[in-house]
mmCIF file of C-alpha atoms in Angstrom:
data_model
loop_
_atom_site.group_PDB
_atom_site.id
_atom_site.type_symbol
_atom_site.label_atom_id
_atom_site.label_comp_id
_atom_site.label_asym_id
_atom_site.label_seq_id
_atom_site.Cartn_x
_atom_site.Cartn_y
_atom_site.Cartn_z
ATOM 1 C CA MET A 116 -8.870 42.746 -91.139
ATOM 2 C CA THR A 117 -12.117 41.219 -91.566
ATOM 3 C CA ALA A 118 -14.765 43.638 -93.137
ATOM 4 C CA PRO A 119 -16.840 45.858 -91.290
ATOM 5 C CA TYR A 120 -20.376 44.440 -90.889
ATOM 6 C CA ARG A 121 -23.822 46.042 -88.991
ATOM 7 C CA ALA A 122 -26.054 43.297 -88.116
ATOM 8 C CA PRO A 123 -29.669 44.657 -88.184
ATOM 9 C CA GLU A 124 -31.057 46.242 -85.264
ATOM 10 C CA ALA A 125 -33.462 43.310 -85.112
ATOM 11 C CA SER A 126 -31.280 40.889 -84.739
ATOM 12 C CA HIS A 127 -29.283 42.275 -81.791
ATOM 13 C CA ARG A 128 -33.012 42.827 -80.239
ATOM 14 C CA TYR A 129 -33.638 39.038 -80.705
ATOM 15 C CA ALA A 130 -30.530 38.015 -79.412
ATOM 16 C CA LEU A 131 -31.253 40.098 -76.101
ATOM 17 C CA GLU A 132 -34.823 39.013 -75.690
ATOM 18 C CA LEU A 133 -33.612 34.893 -76.101
ATOM 19 C CA VAL A 134 -31.102 35.726 -73.316
ATOM 20 C CA ARG A 135 -33.349 37.722 -71.503
ATOM 21 C CA GLY A 136 -35.721 34.537 -71.118
ATOM 22 C CA ALA A 137 -33.342 31.816 -71.294
ATOM 23 C CA ASP A 138 -30.278 32.543 -69.148
ATOM 24 C CA ARG A 139 -31.146 35.371 -67.074
ATOM 25 C CA ASP A 140 -28.674 35.217 -64.388
ATOM 26 C CA ARG A 141 -26.070 35.838 -66.927
ATOM 27 C CA PHE A 142 -28.079 38.455 -69.006
ATOM 28 C CA LEU A 143 -28.091 40.406 -65.820
ATOM 29 C CA GLY A 144 -24.449 40.263 -65.774
ATOM 30 C CA ALA A 145 -24.080 41.547 -69.736
ATOM 31 C CA LEU A 146 -26.195 44.449 -68.555
ATOM 32 C CA PHE A 147 -23.297 45.860 -66.269
ATOM 33 C CA ALA A 148 -21.214 45.971 -69.784
ATOM 34 C CA PRO A 149 -21.060 49.359 -71.613
ATOM 35 C CA GLU A 150 -22.189 49.168 -75.451
ATOM 36 C CA PRO A 151 -21.351 47.837 -77.954
ATOM 37 C CA ALA A 152 -19.733 45.430 -75.553
ATOM 38 C CA ARG A 153 -23.186 44.542 -74.002
ATOM 39 C CA SER A 154 -24.649 43.594 -77.371
ATOM 40 C CA GLY A 155 -21.478 41.572 -77.921
ATOM 41 C CA LEU A 156 -21.971 39.681 -74.741
ATOM 42 C CA LEU A 157 -25.526 38.977 -75.151
ATOM 43 C CA ALA A 158 -24.660 37.851 -78.765
ATOM 44 C CA LEU A 159 -22.098 35.282 -77.587
ATOM 45 C CA LEU A 160 -24.705 33.979 -75.039
ATOM 46 C CA ALA A 161 -27.542 33.608 -77.711
ATOM 47 C CA PHE A 162 -24.927 31.659 -79.747
ATOM 48 C CA GLU A 163 -23.743 29.408 -76.437
ATOM 49 C CA HIS A 164 -27.540 28.999 -75.795
ATOM 50 C CA GLU A 165 -28.286 27.318 -79.517
ATOM 51 C CA LEU A 166 -25.441 25.088 -79.462
ATOM 52 C CA GLY A 167 -26.571 24.131 -75.855
ATOM 53 C CA ARG A 168 -29.935 23.298 -77.044
ATOM 54 C CA THR A 169 -28.776 20.338 -79.551
ATOM 55 C CA ARG A 170 -29.372 17.733 -77.477
ATOM 56 C CA SER A 171 -32.859 18.715 -76.106
ATOM 57 C CA VAL A 172 -33.541 19.435 -80.064
ATOM 58 C CA THR A 173 -32.835 16.133 -81.180
ATOM 59 C CA ARG A 174 -31.548 12.733 -79.773
ATOM 60 C CA GLU A 175 -30.598 11.570 -82.940
ATOM 61 C CA PRO A 176 -26.670 11.899 -83.045
ATOM 62 C CA LEU A 177 -26.547 12.280 -86.811
ATOM 63 C CA LEU A 178 -29.251 15.281 -86.657
ATOM 64 C CA ALA A 179 -27.419 16.394 -83.717
ATOM 65 C CA ARG A 180 -24.072 16.678 -85.910
ATOM 66 C CA ILE A 181 -25.885 18.122 -88.725
ATOM 67 C CA ARG A 182 -27.222 21.009 -86.442
ATOM 68 C CA LEU A 183 -23.695 21.711 -85.078
ATOM 69 C CA GLU A 184 -22.397 21.696 -88.469
ATOM 70 C CA TRP A 185 -24.749 24.528 -89.533
ATOM 71 C CA TRP A 186 -23.717 26.714 -86.723
ATOM 72 C CA ARG A 187 -19.760 25.662 -87.635
ATOM 73 C CA GLU A 188 -20.622 26.999 -91.116
ATOM 74 C CA ALA A 189 -22.353 30.000 -89.624
ATOM 75 C CA VAL A 190 -19.304 31.093 -88.120
ATOM 76 C CA GLY A 191 -17.195 30.347 -90.861
ATOM 77 C CA GLU A 192 -19.591 32.782 -92.421
ATOM 78 C CA ALA A 193 -19.312 35.461 -89.930
ATOM 79 C CA LEU A 194 -15.773 35.277 -89.909
ATOM 80 C CA GLY A 195 -15.345 36.136 -93.757
ATOM 81 C CA THR A 196 -15.992 39.168 -95.674
ATOM 82 C CA GLY A 197 -19.523 38.673 -97.247
ATOM 83 C CA PRO A 198 -22.975 38.798 -95.888
ATOM 84 C CA PRO A 199 -23.902 36.171 -93.209
ATOM 85 C CA ARG A 200 -26.728 33.970 -93.075
ATOM 86 C CA ALA A 201 -29.937 35.798 -92.898
ATOM 87 C CA GLN A 202 -30.732 34.336 -89.095
ATOM 88 C CA PRO A 203 -30.733 36.739 -86.564
ATOM 89 C CA ILE A 204 -28.101 35.124 -84.049
ATOM 90 C CA VAL A 205 -25.811 34.366 -86.758
ATOM 91 C CA GLU A 206 -26.212 38.329 -87.683
ATOM 92 C CA ALA A 207 -25.443 39.763 -84.621
ATOM 93 C CA LEU A 208 -22.565 37.145 -83.714
ATOM 94 C CA SER A 209 -20.984 38.370 -87.282
ATOM 95 C CA GLU A 210 -20.943 42.043 -86.109
ATOM 96 C CA THR A 211 -19.441 40.969 -82.752
ATOM 97 C CA VAL A 212 -16.797 38.737 -84.272
ATOM 98 C CA ARG A 213 -16.061 41.079 -87.121
ATOM 99 C CA ARG A 214 -15.742 44.208 -84.724
ATOM 100 C CA CYS A 215 -13.900 42.338 -81.992
ATOM 101 C CA GLY A 216 -11.555 39.900 -84.360
ATOM 102 C CA LEU A 217 -12.336 36.919 -82.300
ATOM 103 C CA ASP A 218 -10.607 33.882 -82.259
ATOM 104 C CA PRO A 219 -11.956 31.522 -85.049
ATOM 105 C CA ALA A 220 -10.401 28.561 -83.204
ATOM 106 C CA THR A 221 -11.815 29.858 -79.793
ATOM 107 C CA LEU A 222 -15.389 29.922 -81.488
ATOM 108 C CA ASP A 223 -14.827 26.335 -82.931
ATOM 109 C CA ALA A 224 -14.203 25.052 -79.314
ATOM 110 C CA MET A 225 -17.533 26.110 -78.465
ATOM 111 C CA ILE A 226 -18.891 23.773 -81.036
ATOM 112 C CA ALA A 227 -16.355 20.733 -80.521
ATOM 113 C CA ALA A 228 -17.599 20.813 -76.801
ATOM 114 C CA ARG A 229 -20.965 20.229 -78.024
ATOM 115 C CA GLU A 230 -20.149 17.726 -80.473
ATOM 116 C CA GLU A 231 -18.426 15.747 -77.657
ATOM 117 C CA GLU A 232 -21.498 16.236 -75.320
ATOM 118 C CA ILE A 233 -23.731 14.388 -78.310
ATOM 119 C CA GLU A 234 -22.495 10.791 -77.180
ATOM 120 C CA GLY A 235 -21.122 11.741 -73.820
ATOM 121 C CA ALA A 236 -20.818 14.329 -70.992
ATOM 122 C CA LEU A 237 -19.919 17.930 -71.493
ATOM 123 C CA ASP A 238 -16.375 18.931 -71.207
ATOM 124 C CA VAL A 239 -17.561 21.951 -68.991
ATOM 125 C CA VAL A 240 -13.664 23.147 -68.667
ATOM 126 C CA ARG A 241 -13.255 23.400 -72.605
ATOM 127 C CA ALA A 242 -16.825 24.979 -72.963
ATOM 128 C CA GLY A 243 -16.790 27.317 -70.126
ATOM 129 C CA HIS A 244 -13.158 28.514 -70.945
ATOM 130 C CA ALA A 245 -13.894 29.232 -74.232
ATOM 131 C CA LEU A 246 -16.924 31.146 -73.685
ATOM 132 C CA ALA A 247 -14.962 33.021 -71.239
ATOM 133 C CA ASP A 248 -11.998 33.896 -73.506
ATOM 134 C CA LEU A 249 -14.559 35.054 -76.165
ATOM 135 C CA GLU A 250 -16.449 37.611 -73.679
ATOM 136 C CA LEU A 251 -12.926 38.687 -72.176
ATOM 137 C CA ALA A 252 -11.987 39.770 -75.975
ATOM 138 C CA VAL A 253 -15.423 41.525 -76.822
ATOM 139 C CA LEU A 254 -14.509 43.609 -73.458
ATOM 140 C CA GLY A 255 -10.932 44.421 -74.568
ATOM 141 C CA ILE A 256 -9.546 42.599 -71.823
ATOM 142 C CA GLU A 257 -6.222 40.529 -71.858
ATOM 143 C CA ASP A 258 -4.910 40.294 -68.313
ATOM 144 C CA GLU A 259 -3.966 36.848 -66.840
ATOM 145 C CA PRO A 260 -5.568 37.153 -63.275
ATOM 146 C CA SER A 261 -9.246 38.306 -65.325
ATOM 147 C CA ARG A 262 -8.663 35.383 -67.364
ATOM 148 C CA ARG A 263 -8.368 33.112 -64.761
ATOM 149 C CA ALA A 264 -11.289 34.084 -63.043
ATOM 150 C CA ALA A 265 -13.398 34.491 -66.082
ATOM 151 C CA ARG A 266 -12.364 30.933 -67.084
ATOM 152 C CA ALA A 267 -13.305 29.353 -62.998
ATOM 153 C CA VAL A 268 -16.373 30.770 -63.321
ATOM 154 C CA GLY A 269 -17.246 29.953 -66.741
ATOM 155 C CA ALA A 270 -16.827 26.362 -66.055
ATOM 156 C CA ALA A 271 -18.474 26.653 -62.573
ATOM 157 C CA TRP A 272 -21.487 27.576 -64.377
ATOM 158 C CA LEU A 273 -21.816 24.705 -66.441
ATOM 159 C CA MET A 274 -21.452 22.187 -63.252
ATOM 160 C CA GLY A 275 -23.876 20.997 -60.905
ATOM 161 C CA PRO A 276 -23.260 22.131 -57.149
ATOM 162 C CA GLY A 277 -20.367 19.920 -55.407
ATOM 163 C CA PRO A 278 -16.762 20.820 -54.145
ATOM 164 C CA GLU A 279 -15.226 21.049 -57.364
ATOM 165 C CA ARG A 280 -17.551 23.773 -58.189
ATOM 166 C CA ASP A 281 -17.285 25.350 -55.056
ATOM 167 C CA ALA A 282 -13.163 25.519 -55.427
ATOM 168 C CA LEU A 283 -13.944 27.157 -58.798
ATOM 169 C CA LEU A 284 -15.608 29.941 -57.244
ATOM 170 C CA ALA A 285 -13.538 30.352 -54.375
ATOM 171 C CA GLU A 286 -10.384 30.579 -57.095
ATOM 172 C CA ALA A 287 -12.350 33.333 -58.970
ATOM 173 C CA ARG A 288 -13.027 35.234 -55.867
ATOM 174 C CA ALA A 289 -9.620 34.933 -54.525
ATOM 175 C CA LEU A 290 -8.800 36.662 -57.589
ATOM 176 C CA ARG A 291 -10.890 39.649 -56.892
ATOM 177 C CA PRO A 292 -8.061 42.202 -56.400
ATOM 178 C CA GLN A 293 -6.188 41.705 -59.579
ATOM 179 C CA VAL A 294 -9.097 41.665 -61.872
ATOM 180 C CA ASP A 295 -10.072 44.124 -64.025
ATOM 181 C CA PRO A 296 -13.028 45.896 -63.391
ATOM 182 C CA ARG A 297 -14.295 45.660 -67.046
ATOM 183 C CA ALA A 298 -14.510 41.853 -66.238
ATOM 184 C CA VAL A 299 -17.213 42.310 -63.738
ATOM 185 C CA PRO A 300 -20.209 41.769 -65.950
ATOM 186 C CA VAL A 301 -18.902 38.121 -66.825
ATOM 187 C CA LEU A 302 -17.953 37.454 -63.161
ATOM 188 C CA LEU A 303 -21.325 38.598 -61.831
ATOM 189 C CA PRO A 304 -23.121 35.502 -62.701
ATOM 190 C CA ALA A 305 -21.221 33.771 -59.955
ATOM 191 C CA LEU A 306 -23.677 35.366 -57.330
ATOM 192 C CA ALA A 307 -26.494 32.928 -58.717
ATOM 193 C CA LEU A 308 -24.419 29.920 -57.993
ATOM 194 C CA ASP A 309 -24.947 30.802 -54.851
ATOM 195 C CA ASP A 310 -28.639 30.197 -54.538
ATOM 196 C CA LEU A 311 -30.033 33.668 -54.535
ATOM 197 C CA PRO A 312 -33.700 34.302 -54.535
ATOM 198 C CA ALA A 313 -34.663 35.330 -58.180
ATOM 199 C CA TRP A 314 -36.240 38.292 -56.482
ATOM 200 C CA ARG A 315 -32.853 39.442 -54.805
ATOM 201 C CA LYS A 316 -30.663 38.992 -57.852
ATOM 202 C CA PRO A 317 -31.160 42.171 -59.575
ATOM 203 C CA LEU A 318 -30.338 44.266 -56.469
ATOM 204 C CA ALA A 319 -27.146 41.858 -55.536
ATOM 205 C CA TYR A 320 -25.911 42.177 -58.940
ATOM 206 C CA TRP A 321 -25.965 46.189 -58.848
ATOM 207 C CA TRP A 322 -24.841 46.276 -55.440
ATOM 208 C CA ALA A 323 -21.850 43.594 -56.325
ATOM 209 C CA ALA A 324 -21.107 45.509 -59.135
ATOM 210 C CA ARG A 325 -20.662 48.681 -57.526
ATOM 211 C CA ARG A 326 -18.154 47.133 -54.933
ATOM 212 C CA GLY A 327 -16.286 45.098 -57.596
ATOM 213 C CA ARG A 328 -17.461 42.023 -56.119
ATOM 214 C CA TYR A 329 -18.927 38.688 -57.288
#
């Protein structure tokens, strides 16, 4: 068992505001999760956002690797028993990791996927599946249909438009009758991939969540 840890309230607010501004479509989905799962989802999305910024922050491969190694060390602290480093996303992530017992290998897979991206294309399947598995763990969901649907949406989210993305979304939607309703917050962003106008998304998410659709 990892040690209990309570992140400063300001750290969770920071993660919330970061995701609200940088990843509004998945932010809207996370709002449909109850607390404390909602804060956990937002911490994961903030973490993923920071990893995804690596290539835009620096184009120098060595500096990019150093940045990702910093995050790997921070995750190691989050998994430990002592206080994590004083950085708001790390603090929010640490509370989530310890409270939910998140898998170290899956967290590392998110970082490793971004390492591969430094000098090549992002492995969208590896990155999308890793985040989806962690999100379901935060929600306490373990069934296979929910896992397959969340993984399909997670991978589709990282792809450009095209037949492969369409096929993943179709796969996720075909599983709707079998999906745990608690998984809806991580599946709702599939609606945003249908090119909904921004002004329609909040209402569309709300209506879809009520119907258990995505």
